[in-house]
Amino acid sequence: MRKSDINLGKSLREARKKRHLTQHELAEKIGKKQSYISVIEKNPENNIKIKTLIDIVEKGLDGHVKIEIIV
């Protein structure tokens, strides 16, 4: 699998569930609405800001984001 084939929404949903968080709880942790989390998780072609992704992963899921740019 190429890294570009990863479904971001599905990955975030799995991480959220692994941490036993509801969409509402995750949304509260990052200062967003539950409906926004739902849209991110359901849309396979997500176009979210990197800052939002970092907030979700680091503030909401207690993880870390590593961005690697390959030229």
PDB file of N, CA and C in Angstrom:
ATOM      1  N   MET A   1       0.847  -1.185   0.000  1.00  0.00           N
ATOM      2  CA  MET A   1       0.000   0.000   0.000  1.00  0.00           C
ATOM      3  C   MET A   1       0.888   1.242   0.000  1.00  0.00           C
ATOM      4  N   ARG A   2       0.593   2.150  -0.905  1.00  0.00           N
ATOM      5  CA  ARG A   2       1.304   3.419  -0.921  1.00  0.00           C
ATOM      6  C   ARG A   2       0.753   4.302   0.184  1.00  0.00           C
ATOM      7  N   LYS A   3       1.586   5.185   0.710  1.00  0.00           N
ATOM      8  CA  LYS A   3       1.147   6.076   1.771  1.00  0.00           C
ATOM      9  C   LYS A   3      -0.016   6.944   1.319  1.00  0.00           C
ATOM     10  N   SER A   4      -0.070   7.279   0.043  1.00  0.00           N
ATOM     11  CA  SER A   4      -1.157   8.118  -0.461  1.00  0.00           C
ATOM     12  C   SER A   4      -2.484   7.368  -0.531  1.00  0.00           C
ATOM     13  N   ASP A   5      -2.463   6.049  -0.363  1.00  0.00           N
ATOM     14  CA  ASP A   5      -3.685   5.246  -0.404  1.00  0.00           C
ATOM     15  C   ASP A   5      -4.389   5.177   0.949  1.00  0.00           C
ATOM     16  N   ILE A   6      -3.812   5.767   1.972  1.00  0.00           N
ATOM     17  CA  ILE A   6      -4.394   5.711   3.305  1.00  0.00           C
ATOM     18  C   ILE A   6      -5.645   6.577   3.360  1.00  0.00           C
ATOM     19  N   ASN A   7      -6.723   6.041   3.910  1.00  0.00           N
ATOM     20  CA  ASN A   7      -7.958   6.795   4.097  1.00  0.00           C
ATOM     21  C   ASN A   7      -7.858   7.509   5.440  1.00  0.00           C
ATOM     22  N   LEU A   8      -7.638   8.803   5.392  1.00  0.00           N
ATOM     23  CA  LEU A   8      -7.426   9.590   6.601  1.00  0.00           C
ATOM     24  C   LEU A   8      -8.605   9.495   7.557  1.00  0.00           C
ATOM     25  N   GLY A   9      -9.815   9.644   7.042  1.00  0.00           N
ATOM     26  CA  GLY A   9     -10.998   9.593   7.895  1.00  0.00           C
ATOM     27  C   GLY A   9     -11.141   8.263   8.615  1.00  0.00           C
ATOM     28  N   LYS A  10     -10.924   7.178   7.885  1.00  0.00           N
ATOM     29  CA  LYS A  10     -11.016   5.847   8.481  1.00  0.00           C
ATOM     30  C   LYS A  10      -9.944   5.665   9.550  1.00  0.00           C
ATOM     31  N   SER A  11      -8.736   6.139   9.273  1.00  0.00           N
ATOM     32  CA  SER A  11      -7.645   6.024  10.243  1.00  0.00           C
ATOM     33  C   SER A  11      -7.942   6.809  11.516  1.00  0.00           C
ATOM     34  N   LEU A  12      -8.485   8.020  11.356  1.00  0.00           N
ATOM     35  CA  LEU A  12      -8.822   8.828  12.525  1.00  0.00           C
ATOM     36  C   LEU A  12      -9.954   8.194  13.325  1.00  0.00           C
ATOM     37  N   ARG A  13     -10.955   7.647  12.642  1.00  0.00           N
ATOM     38  CA  ARG A  13     -12.076   6.986  13.331  1.00  0.00           C
ATOM     39  C   ARG A  13     -11.572   5.794  14.143  1.00  0.00           C
ATOM     40  N   GLU A  14     -10.698   4.981  13.544  1.00  0.00           N
ATOM     41  CA  GLU A  14     -10.156   3.824  14.253  1.00  0.00           C
ATOM     42  C   GLU A  14      -9.346   4.257  15.474  1.00  0.00           C
ATOM     43  N   ALA A  15      -8.555   5.314  15.327  1.00  0.00           N
ATOM     44  CA  ALA A  15      -7.762   5.814  16.463  1.00  0.00           C
ATOM     45  C   ALA A  15      -8.668   6.345  17.566  1.00  0.00           C
ATOM     46  N   ARG A  16      -9.737   7.037  17.172  1.00  0.00           N
ATOM     47  CA  ARG A  16     -10.688   7.576  18.160  1.00  0.00           C
ATOM     48  C   ARG A  16     -11.355   6.446  18.932  1.00  0.00           C
ATOM     49  N   LYS A  17     -11.806   5.435  18.213  1.00  0.00           N
ATOM     50  CA  LYS A  17     -12.486   4.309  18.863  1.00  0.00           C
ATOM     51  C   LYS A  17     -11.521   3.518  19.759  1.00  0.00           C
ATOM     52  N   LYS A  18     -10.280   3.403  19.325  1.00  0.00           N
ATOM     53  CA  LYS A  18      -9.278   2.694  20.121  1.00  0.00           C
ATOM     54  C   LYS A  18      -9.076   3.387  21.472  1.00  0.00           C
ATOM     55  N   ARG A  19      -9.274   4.690  21.491  1.00  0.00           N
ATOM     56  CA  ARG A  19      -9.126   5.462  22.729  1.00  0.00           C
ATOM     57  C   ARG A  19     -10.464   5.639  23.458  1.00  0.00           C
ATOM     58  N   HIS A  20     -11.484   4.935  22.979  1.00  0.00           N
ATOM     59  CA  HIS A  20     -12.815   4.924  23.598  1.00  0.00           C
ATOM     60  C   HIS A  20     -13.410   6.324  23.702  1.00  0.00           C
ATOM     61  N   LEU A  21     -13.249   7.100  22.636  1.00  0.00           N
ATOM     62  CA  LEU A  21     -13.822   8.445  22.580  1.00  0.00           C
ATOM     63  C   LEU A  21     -14.988   8.471  21.604  1.00  0.00           C
ATOM     64  N   THR A  22     -16.022   9.214  21.952  1.00  0.00           N
ATOM     65  CA  THR A  22     -17.091   9.461  20.994  1.00  0.00           C
ATOM     66  C   THR A  22     -16.659  10.617  20.098  1.00  0.00           C
ATOM     67  N   GLN A  23     -17.374  10.806  19.009  1.00  0.00           N
ATOM     68  CA  GLN A  23     -17.094  11.960  18.154  1.00  0.00           C
ATOM     69  C   GLN A  23     -17.285  13.249  18.945  1.00  0.00           C
ATOM     70  N   HIS A  24     -18.301  13.282  19.774  1.00  0.00           N
ATOM     71  CA  HIS A  24     -18.584  14.470  20.584  1.00  0.00           C
ATOM     72  C   HIS A  24     -17.430  14.767  21.544  1.00  0.00           C
ATOM     73  N   GLU A  25     -16.927  13.741  22.201  1.00  0.00           N
ATOM     74  CA  GLU A  25     -15.815  13.934  23.141  1.00  0.00           C
ATOM     75  C   GLU A  25     -14.559  14.435  22.426  1.00  0.00           C
ATOM     76  N   LEU A  26     -14.263  13.847  21.271  1.00  0.00           N
ATOM     77  CA  LEU A  26     -13.106  14.286  20.499  1.00  0.00           C
ATOM     78  C   LEU A  26     -13.285  15.734  20.059  1.00  0.00           C
ATOM     79  N   ALA A  27     -14.460  16.060  19.580  1.00  0.00           N
ATOM     80  CA  ALA A  27     -14.746  17.427  19.137  1.00  0.00           C
ATOM     81  C   ALA A  27     -14.548  18.423  20.270  1.00  0.00           C
ATOM     82  N   GLU A  28     -15.009  18.093  21.450  1.00  0.00           N
ATOM     83  CA  GLU A  28     -14.844  18.988  22.598  1.00  0.00           C
ATOM     84  C   GLU A  28     -13.370  19.199  22.934  1.00  0.00           C
ATOM     85  N   LYS A  29     -12.575  18.142  22.820  1.00  0.00           N
ATOM     86  CA  LYS A  29     -11.155  18.244  23.150  1.00  0.00           C
ATOM     87  C   LYS A  29     -10.406  19.190  22.218  1.00  0.00           C
ATOM     88  N   ILE A  30     -10.887  19.316  20.974  1.00  0.00           N
ATOM     89  CA  ILE A  30     -10.174  20.151  20.011  1.00  0.00           C
ATOM     90  C   ILE A  30     -10.928  21.429  19.650  1.00  0.00           C
ATOM     91  N   GLY A  31     -12.068  21.654  20.283  1.00  0.00           N
ATOM     92  CA  GLY A  31     -12.811  22.886  20.040  1.00  0.00           C
ATOM     93  C   GLY A  31     -13.544  22.934  18.710  1.00  0.00           C
ATOM     94  N   LYS A  32     -14.020  21.793  18.248  1.00  0.00           N
ATOM     95  CA  LYS A  32     -14.792  21.715  17.000  1.00  0.00           C
ATOM     96  C   LYS A  32     -16.160  21.113  17.303  1.00  0.00           C
ATOM     97  N   LYS A  33     -17.039  21.123  16.308  1.00  0.00           N
ATOM     98  CA  LYS A  33     -18.364  20.517  16.457  1.00  0.00           C
ATOM     99  C   LYS A  33     -18.288  19.027  16.117  1.00  0.00           C
ATOM    100  N   GLN A  34     -19.176  18.252  16.740  1.00  0.00           N
ATOM    101  CA  GLN A  34     -19.245  16.810  16.487  1.00  0.00           C
ATOM    102  C   GLN A  34     -19.521  16.551  15.012  1.00  0.00           C
ATOM    103  N   SER A  35     -20.345  17.377  14.388  1.00  0.00           N
ATOM    104  CA  SER A  35     -20.678  17.184  12.975  1.00  0.00           C
ATOM    105  C   SER A  35     -19.441  17.309  12.082  1.00  0.00           C
ATOM    106  N   TYR A  36     -18.490  18.140  12.482  1.00  0.00           N
ATOM    107  CA  TYR A  36     -17.249  18.295  11.722  1.00  0.00           C
ATOM    108  C   TYR A  36     -16.415  17.013  11.794  1.00  0.00           C
ATOM    109  N   ILE A  37     -16.340  16.415  12.973  1.00  0.00           N
ATOM    110  CA  ILE A  37     -15.619  15.146  13.133  1.00  0.00           C
ATOM    111  C   ILE A  37     -16.279  14.076  12.270  1.00  0.00           C
ATOM    112  N   SER A  38     -17.590  14.053  12.251  1.00  0.00           N
ATOM    113  CA  SER A  38     -18.332  13.088  11.446  1.00  0.00           C
ATOM    114  C   SER A  38     -17.996  13.229   9.963  1.00  0.00           C
ATOM    115  N   VAL A  39     -17.966  14.456   9.484  1.00  0.00           N
ATOM    116  CA  VAL A  39     -17.641  14.702   8.069  1.00  0.00           C
ATOM    117  C   VAL A  39     -16.231  14.219   7.747  1.00  0.00           C
ATOM    118  N   ILE A  40     -15.293  14.506   8.622  1.00  0.00           N
ATOM    119  CA  ILE A  40     -13.905  14.074   8.402  1.00  0.00           C
ATOM    120  C   ILE A  40     -13.825  12.554   8.334  1.00  0.00           C
ATOM    121  N   GLU A  41     -14.502  11.882   9.254  1.00  0.00           N
ATOM    122  CA  GLU A  41     -14.420  10.418   9.301  1.00  0.00           C
ATOM    123  C   GLU A  41     -15.120   9.751   8.127  1.00  0.00           C
ATOM    124  N   LYS A  42     -16.175  10.353   7.592  1.00  0.00           N
ATOM    125  CA  LYS A  42     -16.961   9.722   6.527  1.00  0.00           C
ATOM    126  C   LYS A  42     -16.445  10.017   5.127  1.00  0.00           C
ATOM    127  N   ASN A  43     -15.710  11.099   4.946  1.00  0.00           N
ATOM    128  CA  ASN A  43     -15.294  11.517   3.612  1.00  0.00           C
ATOM    129  C   ASN A  43     -13.926  10.939   3.267  1.00  0.00           C
ATOM    130  N   PRO A  44     -13.861  10.023   2.270  1.00  0.00           N
ATOM    131  CA  PRO A  44     -12.578   9.421   1.911  1.00  0.00           C
ATOM    132  C   PRO A  44     -11.628  10.403   1.230  1.00  0.00           C
ATOM    133  N   GLU A  45     -12.141  11.528   0.766  1.00  0.00           N
ATOM    134  CA  GLU A  45     -11.312  12.529   0.087  1.00  0.00           C
ATOM    135  C   GLU A  45     -11.215  13.777   0.947  1.00  0.00           C
ATOM    136  N   ASN A  46     -10.734  13.603   2.165  1.00  0.00           N
ATOM    137  CA  ASN A  46     -10.644  14.716   3.109  1.00  0.00           C
ATOM    138  C   ASN A  46      -9.702  15.797   2.610  1.00  0.00           C
ATOM    139  N   ASN A  47     -10.092  17.007   2.895  1.00  0.00           N
ATOM    140  CA  ASN A  47      -9.263  18.156   2.566  1.00  0.00           C
ATOM    141  C   ASN A  47      -9.249  19.051   3.796  1.00  0.00           C
ATOM    142  N   ILE A  48      -8.610  18.571   4.851  1.00  0.00           N
ATOM    143  CA  ILE A  48      -8.567  19.347   6.085  1.00  0.00           C
ATOM    144  C   ILE A  48      -7.211  20.021   6.204  1.00  0.00           C
ATOM    145  N   LYS A  49      -7.176  21.099   6.943  1.00  0.00           N
ATOM    146  CA  LYS A  49      -5.930  21.819   7.151  1.00  0.00           C
ATOM    147  C   LYS A  49      -4.984  20.972   8.007  1.00  0.00           C
ATOM    148  N   ILE A  50      -3.698  21.146   7.757  1.00  0.00           N
ATOM    149  CA  ILE A  50      -2.705  20.407   8.531  1.00  0.00           C
ATOM    150  C   ILE A  50      -2.836  20.740  10.012  1.00  0.00           C
ATOM    151  N   LYS A  51      -3.113  22.005  10.345  1.00  0.00           N
ATOM    152  CA  LYS A  51      -3.283  22.388  11.748  1.00  0.00           C
ATOM    153  C   LYS A  51      -4.434  21.621  12.380  1.00  0.00           C
ATOM    154  N   THR A  52      -5.529  21.446  11.642  1.00  0.00           N
ATOM    155  CA  THR A  52      -6.670  20.694  12.164  1.00  0.00           C
ATOM    156  C   THR A  52      -6.282  19.241  12.398  1.00  0.00           C
ATOM    157  N   LEU A  53      -5.558  18.653  11.464  1.00  0.00           N
ATOM    158  CA  LEU A  53      -5.097  17.273  11.629  1.00  0.00           C
ATOM    159  C   LEU A  53      -4.209  17.157  12.863  1.00  0.00           C
ATOM    160  N   ILE A  54      -3.299  18.103  13.029  1.00  0.00           N
ATOM    161  CA  ILE A  54      -2.412  18.083  14.194  1.00  0.00           C
ATOM    162  C   ILE A  54      -3.222  18.225  15.479  1.00  0.00           C
ATOM    163  N   ASP A  55      -4.213  19.117  15.502  1.00  0.00           N
ATOM    164  CA  ASP A  55      -5.065  19.274  16.686  1.00  0.00           C
ATOM    165  C   ASP A  55      -5.785  17.972  17.022  1.00  0.00           C
ATOM    166  N   ILE A  56      -6.349  17.331  16.003  1.00  0.00           N
ATOM    167  CA  ILE A  56      -7.085  16.084  16.234  1.00  0.00           C
ATOM    168  C   ILE A  56      -6.154  15.024  16.812  1.00  0.00           C
ATOM    169  N   VAL A  57      -5.013  14.843  16.182  1.00  0.00           N
ATOM    170  CA  VAL A  57      -4.101  13.778  16.596  1.00  0.00           C
ATOM    171  C   VAL A  57      -3.437  14.087  17.935  1.00  0.00           C
ATOM    172  N   GLU A  58      -2.909  15.312  18.071  1.00  0.00           N
ATOM    173  CA  GLU A  58      -2.122  15.605  19.262  1.00  0.00           C
ATOM    174  C   GLU A  58      -2.968  16.022  20.463  1.00  0.00           C
ATOM    175  N   LYS A  59      -3.953  16.875  20.263  1.00  0.00           N
ATOM    176  CA  LYS A  59      -4.805  17.304  21.387  1.00  0.00           C
ATOM    177  C   LYS A  59      -5.909  16.294  21.672  1.00  0.00           C
ATOM    178  N   GLY A  60      -6.509  15.779  20.616  1.00  0.00           N
ATOM    179  CA  GLY A  60      -7.660  14.909  20.788  1.00  0.00           C
ATOM    180  C   GLY A  60      -7.330  13.461  21.055  1.00  0.00           C
ATOM    181  N   LEU A  61      -6.283  12.962  20.385  1.00  0.00           N
ATOM    182  CA  LEU A  61      -5.970  11.535  20.478  1.00  0.00           C
ATOM    183  C   LEU A  61      -4.659  11.264  21.216  1.00  0.00           C
ATOM    184  N   ASP A  62      -4.029  12.294  21.740  1.00  0.00           N
ATOM    185  CA  ASP A  62      -2.773  12.157  22.480  1.00  0.00           C
ATOM    186  C   ASP A  62      -1.685  11.454  21.679  1.00  0.00           C
ATOM    187  N   GLY A  63      -1.654  11.741  20.381  1.00  0.00           N
ATOM    188  CA  GLY A  63      -0.631  11.156  19.517  1.00  0.00           C
ATOM    189  C   GLY A  63       0.304  12.226  18.996  1.00  0.00           C
ATOM    190  N   HIS A  64       1.056  11.882  17.969  1.00  0.00           N
ATOM    191  CA  HIS A  64       2.000  12.809  17.361  1.00  0.00           C
ATOM    192  C   HIS A  64       1.875  12.717  15.848  1.00  0.00           C
ATOM    193  N   VAL A  65       2.067  13.848  15.187  1.00  0.00           N
ATOM    194  CA  VAL A  65       2.042  13.888  13.726  1.00  0.00           C
ATOM    195  C   VAL A  65       3.470  14.068  13.237  1.00  0.00           C
ATOM    196  N   LYS A  66       3.836  13.234  12.289  1.00  0.00           N
ATOM    197  CA  LYS A  66       5.132  13.360  11.637  1.00  0.00           C
ATOM    198  C   LYS A  66       4.843  13.537  10.145  1.00  0.00           C
ATOM    199  N   ILE A  67       5.292  14.653   9.609  1.00  0.00           N
ATOM    200  CA  ILE A  67       5.080  14.937   8.191  1.00  0.00           C
ATOM    201  C   ILE A  67       6.403  14.800   7.472  1.00  0.00           C
ATOM    202  N   GLU A  68       6.408  13.962   6.461  1.00  0.00           N
ATOM    203  CA  GLU A  68       7.613  13.733   5.691  1.00  0.00           C
ATOM    204  C   GLU A  68       7.335  14.125   4.249  1.00  0.00           C
ATOM    205  N   ILE A  69       8.143  15.025   3.731  1.00  0.00           N
ATOM    206  CA  ILE A  69       7.987  15.455   2.343  1.00  0.00           C
ATOM    207  C   ILE A  69       9.090  14.808   1.530  1.00  0.00           C
ATOM    208  N   ILE A  70       8.683  14.046   0.549  1.00  0.00           N
ATOM    209  CA  ILE A  70       9.644  13.342  -0.298  1.00  0.00           C
ATOM    210  C   ILE A  70       9.625  13.999  -1.671  1.00  0.00           C
ATOM    211  N   VAL A  71      10.779  14.429  -2.091  1.00  0.00           N
ATOM    212  CA  VAL A  71      10.885  15.111  -3.383  1.00  0.00           C
ATOM    213  C   VAL A  71      11.564  14.212  -4.380  1.00  0.00           C
TER     214      VAL A  71
END
